[in-house]
PDB file of C-alpha atoms in Angstrom:
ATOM      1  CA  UNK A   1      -0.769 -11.157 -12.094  1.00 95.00           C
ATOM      2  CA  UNK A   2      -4.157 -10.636 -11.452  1.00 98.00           C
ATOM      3  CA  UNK A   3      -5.838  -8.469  -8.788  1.00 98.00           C
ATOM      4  CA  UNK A   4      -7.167 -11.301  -6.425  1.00 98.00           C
ATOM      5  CA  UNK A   5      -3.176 -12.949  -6.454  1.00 98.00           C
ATOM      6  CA  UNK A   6      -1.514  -9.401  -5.655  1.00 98.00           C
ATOM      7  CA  UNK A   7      -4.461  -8.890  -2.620  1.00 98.00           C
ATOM      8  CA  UNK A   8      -3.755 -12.629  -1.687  1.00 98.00           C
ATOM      9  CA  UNK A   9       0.089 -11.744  -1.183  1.00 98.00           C
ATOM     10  CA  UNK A  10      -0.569  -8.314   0.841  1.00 98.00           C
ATOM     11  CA  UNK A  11      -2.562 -10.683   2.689  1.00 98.00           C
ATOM     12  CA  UNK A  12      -0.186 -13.102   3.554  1.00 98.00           C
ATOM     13  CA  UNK A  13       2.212  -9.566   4.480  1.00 98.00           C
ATOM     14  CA  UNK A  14      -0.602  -8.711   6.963  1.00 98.00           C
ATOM     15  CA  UNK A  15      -0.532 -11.367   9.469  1.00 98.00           C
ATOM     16  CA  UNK A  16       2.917 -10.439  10.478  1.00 98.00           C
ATOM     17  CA  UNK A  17       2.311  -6.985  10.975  1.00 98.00           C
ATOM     18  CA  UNK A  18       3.178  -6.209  14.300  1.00 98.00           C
ATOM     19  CA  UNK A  19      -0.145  -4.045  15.792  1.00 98.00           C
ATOM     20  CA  UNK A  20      -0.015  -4.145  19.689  1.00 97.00           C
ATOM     21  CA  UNK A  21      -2.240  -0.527  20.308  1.00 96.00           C
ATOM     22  CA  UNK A  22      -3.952  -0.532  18.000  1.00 96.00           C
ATOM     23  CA  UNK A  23      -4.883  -4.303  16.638  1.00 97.00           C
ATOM     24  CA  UNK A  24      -5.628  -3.024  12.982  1.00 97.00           C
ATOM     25  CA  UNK A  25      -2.701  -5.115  10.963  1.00 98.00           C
ATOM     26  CA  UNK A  26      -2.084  -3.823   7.508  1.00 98.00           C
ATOM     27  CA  UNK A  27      -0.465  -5.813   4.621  1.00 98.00           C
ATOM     28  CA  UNK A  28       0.940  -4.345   1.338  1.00 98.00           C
ATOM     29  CA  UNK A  29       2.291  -5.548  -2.143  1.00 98.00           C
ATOM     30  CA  UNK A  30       2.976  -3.588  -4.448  1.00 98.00           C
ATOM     31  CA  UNK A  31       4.204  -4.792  -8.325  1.00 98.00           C
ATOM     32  CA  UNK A  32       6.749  -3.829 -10.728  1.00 98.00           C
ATOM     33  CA  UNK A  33       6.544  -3.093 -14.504  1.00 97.00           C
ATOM     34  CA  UNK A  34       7.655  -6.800 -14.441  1.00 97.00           C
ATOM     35  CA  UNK A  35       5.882  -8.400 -12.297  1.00 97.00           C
ATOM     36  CA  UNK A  36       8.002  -8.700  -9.098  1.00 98.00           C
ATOM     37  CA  UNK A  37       6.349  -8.319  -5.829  1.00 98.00           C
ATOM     38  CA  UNK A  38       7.533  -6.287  -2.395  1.00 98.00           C
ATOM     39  CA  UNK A  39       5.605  -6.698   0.607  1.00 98.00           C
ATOM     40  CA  UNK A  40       5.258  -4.531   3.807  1.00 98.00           C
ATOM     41  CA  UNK A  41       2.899  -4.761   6.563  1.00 98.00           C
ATOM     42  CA  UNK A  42       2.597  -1.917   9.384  1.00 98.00           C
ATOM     43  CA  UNK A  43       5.053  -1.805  12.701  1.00 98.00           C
ATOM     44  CA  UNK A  44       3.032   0.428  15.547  1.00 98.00           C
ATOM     45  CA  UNK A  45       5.242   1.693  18.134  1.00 97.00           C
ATOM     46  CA  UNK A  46       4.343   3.462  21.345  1.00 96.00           C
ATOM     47  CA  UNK A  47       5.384   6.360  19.866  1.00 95.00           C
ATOM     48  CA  UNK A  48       3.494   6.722  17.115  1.00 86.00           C
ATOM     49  CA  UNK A  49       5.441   8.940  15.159  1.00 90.00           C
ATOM     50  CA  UNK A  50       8.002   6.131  15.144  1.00 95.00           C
ATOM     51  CA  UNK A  51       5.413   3.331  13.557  1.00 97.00           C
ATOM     52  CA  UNK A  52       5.725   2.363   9.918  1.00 98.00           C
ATOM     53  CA  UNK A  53       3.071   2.048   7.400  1.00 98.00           C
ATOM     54  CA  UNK A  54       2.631  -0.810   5.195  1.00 98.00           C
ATOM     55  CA  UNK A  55       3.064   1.012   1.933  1.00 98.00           C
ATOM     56  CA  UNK A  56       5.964   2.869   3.359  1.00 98.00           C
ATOM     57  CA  UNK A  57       7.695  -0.142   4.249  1.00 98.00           C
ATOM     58  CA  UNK A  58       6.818  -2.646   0.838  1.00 98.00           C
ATOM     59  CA  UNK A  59       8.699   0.870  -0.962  1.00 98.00           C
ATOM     60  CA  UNK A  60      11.582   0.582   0.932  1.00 98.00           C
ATOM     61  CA  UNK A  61      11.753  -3.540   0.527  1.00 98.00           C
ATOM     62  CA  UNK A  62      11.524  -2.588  -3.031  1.00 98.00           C
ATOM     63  CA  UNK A  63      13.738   0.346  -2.997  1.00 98.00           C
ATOM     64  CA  UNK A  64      16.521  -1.502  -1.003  1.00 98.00           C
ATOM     65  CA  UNK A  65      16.191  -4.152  -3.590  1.00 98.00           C
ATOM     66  CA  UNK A  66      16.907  -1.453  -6.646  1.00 98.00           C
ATOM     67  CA  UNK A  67      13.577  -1.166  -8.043  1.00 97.00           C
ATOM     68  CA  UNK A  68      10.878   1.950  -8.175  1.00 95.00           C
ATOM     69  CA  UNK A  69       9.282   1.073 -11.117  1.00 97.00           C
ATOM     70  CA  UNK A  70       6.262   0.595  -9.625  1.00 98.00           C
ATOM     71  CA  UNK A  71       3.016   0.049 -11.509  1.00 98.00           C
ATOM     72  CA  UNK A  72       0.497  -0.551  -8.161  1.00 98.00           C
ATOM     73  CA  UNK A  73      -0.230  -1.941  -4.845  1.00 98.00           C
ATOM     74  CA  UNK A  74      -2.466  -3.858  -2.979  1.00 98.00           C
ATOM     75  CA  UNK A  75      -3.737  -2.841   0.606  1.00 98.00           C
ATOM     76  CA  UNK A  76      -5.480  -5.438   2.748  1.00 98.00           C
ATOM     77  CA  UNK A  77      -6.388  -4.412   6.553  1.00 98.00           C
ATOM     78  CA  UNK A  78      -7.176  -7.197   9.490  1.00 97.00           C
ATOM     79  CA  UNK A  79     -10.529  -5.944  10.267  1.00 97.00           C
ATOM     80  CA  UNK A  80     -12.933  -3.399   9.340  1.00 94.00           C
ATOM     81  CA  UNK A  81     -16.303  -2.570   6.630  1.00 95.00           C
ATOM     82  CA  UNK A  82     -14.003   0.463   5.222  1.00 96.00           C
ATOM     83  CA  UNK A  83     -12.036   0.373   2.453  1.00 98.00           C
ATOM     84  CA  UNK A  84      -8.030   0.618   3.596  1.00 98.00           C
ATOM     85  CA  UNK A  85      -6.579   3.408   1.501  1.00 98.00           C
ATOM     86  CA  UNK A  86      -3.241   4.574   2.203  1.00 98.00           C
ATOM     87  CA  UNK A  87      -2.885   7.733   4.571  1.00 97.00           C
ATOM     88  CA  UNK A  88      -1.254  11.211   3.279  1.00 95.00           C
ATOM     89  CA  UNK A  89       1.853  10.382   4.018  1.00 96.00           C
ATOM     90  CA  UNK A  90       1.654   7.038   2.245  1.00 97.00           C
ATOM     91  CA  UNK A  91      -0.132   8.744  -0.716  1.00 97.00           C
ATOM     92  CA  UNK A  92       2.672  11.298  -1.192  1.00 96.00           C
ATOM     93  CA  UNK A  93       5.293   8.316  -0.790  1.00 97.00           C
ATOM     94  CA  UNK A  94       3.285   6.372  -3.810  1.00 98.00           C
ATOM     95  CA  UNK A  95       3.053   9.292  -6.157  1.00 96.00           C
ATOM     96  CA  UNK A  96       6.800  10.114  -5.768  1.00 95.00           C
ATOM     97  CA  UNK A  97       7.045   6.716  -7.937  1.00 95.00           C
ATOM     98  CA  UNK A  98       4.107   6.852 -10.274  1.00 94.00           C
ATOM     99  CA  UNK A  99       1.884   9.805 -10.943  1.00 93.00           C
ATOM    100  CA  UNK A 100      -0.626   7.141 -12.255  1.00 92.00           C
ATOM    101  CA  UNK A 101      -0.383   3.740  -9.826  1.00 97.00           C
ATOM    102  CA  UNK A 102      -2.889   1.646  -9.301  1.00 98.00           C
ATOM    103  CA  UNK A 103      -4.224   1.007  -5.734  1.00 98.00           C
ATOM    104  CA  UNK A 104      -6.323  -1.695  -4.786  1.00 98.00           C
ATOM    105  CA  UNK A 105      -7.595  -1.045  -1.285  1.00 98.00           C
ATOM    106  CA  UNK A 106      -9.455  -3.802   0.215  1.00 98.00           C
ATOM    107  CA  UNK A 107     -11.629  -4.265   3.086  1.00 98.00           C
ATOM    108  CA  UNK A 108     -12.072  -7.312   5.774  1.00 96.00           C
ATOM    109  CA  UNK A 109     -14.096  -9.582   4.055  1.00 96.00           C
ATOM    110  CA  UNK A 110     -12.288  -8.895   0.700  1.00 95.00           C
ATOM    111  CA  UNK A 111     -13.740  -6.734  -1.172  1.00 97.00           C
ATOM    112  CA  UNK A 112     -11.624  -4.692  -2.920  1.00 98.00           C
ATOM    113  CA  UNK A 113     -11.931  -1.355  -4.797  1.00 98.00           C
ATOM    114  CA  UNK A 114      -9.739   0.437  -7.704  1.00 98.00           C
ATOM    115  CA  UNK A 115      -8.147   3.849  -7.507  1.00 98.00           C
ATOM    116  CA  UNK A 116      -5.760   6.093  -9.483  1.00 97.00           C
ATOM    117  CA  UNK A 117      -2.982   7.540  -7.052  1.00 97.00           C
ATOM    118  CA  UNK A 118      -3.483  11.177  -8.959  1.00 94.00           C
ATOM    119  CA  UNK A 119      -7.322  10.579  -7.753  1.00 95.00           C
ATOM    120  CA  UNK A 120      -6.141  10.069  -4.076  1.00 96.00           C
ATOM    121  CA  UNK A 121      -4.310  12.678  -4.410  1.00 94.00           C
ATOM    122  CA  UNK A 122      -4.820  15.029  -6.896  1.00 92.00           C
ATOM    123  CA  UNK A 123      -2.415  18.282  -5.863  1.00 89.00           C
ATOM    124  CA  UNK A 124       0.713  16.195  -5.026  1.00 89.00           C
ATOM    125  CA  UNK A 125       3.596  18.176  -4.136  1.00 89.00           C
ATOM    126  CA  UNK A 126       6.437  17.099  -6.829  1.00 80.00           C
ATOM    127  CA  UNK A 127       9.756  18.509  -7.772  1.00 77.00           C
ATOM    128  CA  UNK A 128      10.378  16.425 -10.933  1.00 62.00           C
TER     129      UNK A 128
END
């Protein structure tokens, strides 16, 4: 799959993110050793402890599905000149999986940049 089909599908994951205070929807797909695809997109709630990430919620599609053989993931916000990396939290969550994922974090109009997960985060905490 190439990089402009897996940011085309995160896409597709962020129009129905559900982003009521905020209005910045986030879409997510992230690919396994084989080529199957999860997708997540971000759920805000009013508490916003209680709102779900994109990444976070593309892991547990996959994870619920059997799978953590992850290999990357795309990120694709609604709006915005930034690039959409994933938060600390989501970081940690990614690394857990794959100390050397791919992330392609795109911005509004497209544009997409290529990252490492141990470059995001390069003192993960880890057990294993």
């Amino acid at each position: 799959m190439t990089d402009k089909e897996l940011l085309s599908i995160a896409f597709d994951a962020m129009q129905k993110a559900y982003a009521p205070y905020s209005g910045y929807k986030v879409g997510a797909a992230i690919e396994c050793s084989d080529g199957t695809v999860f997708t997540g997109c971000n759920v805000e709630n009013a508490v916003n402890g209680a709102s779900i990430c994109a990444e976070q919620a593309a892991v547990a599609q996959a994870i619920g599905a059997g799978r953590h053989d992850f290999i990357r993931i795309a990120i694709v916000p609604s709006r915005g000149d930034e690039y959409c990396t994933p938060c600390g939290t989501c970081r940690q969550v990614l690394f857990e999986f794959s100390k050397d994922m791919e992330i392609l974090c795109a911005r509004a109009d497209g544009r997409y940049a290529s990252y490492k997960i141990n470059g995001l985060l390069p003192y993960a905490f880890h057990l294993k």
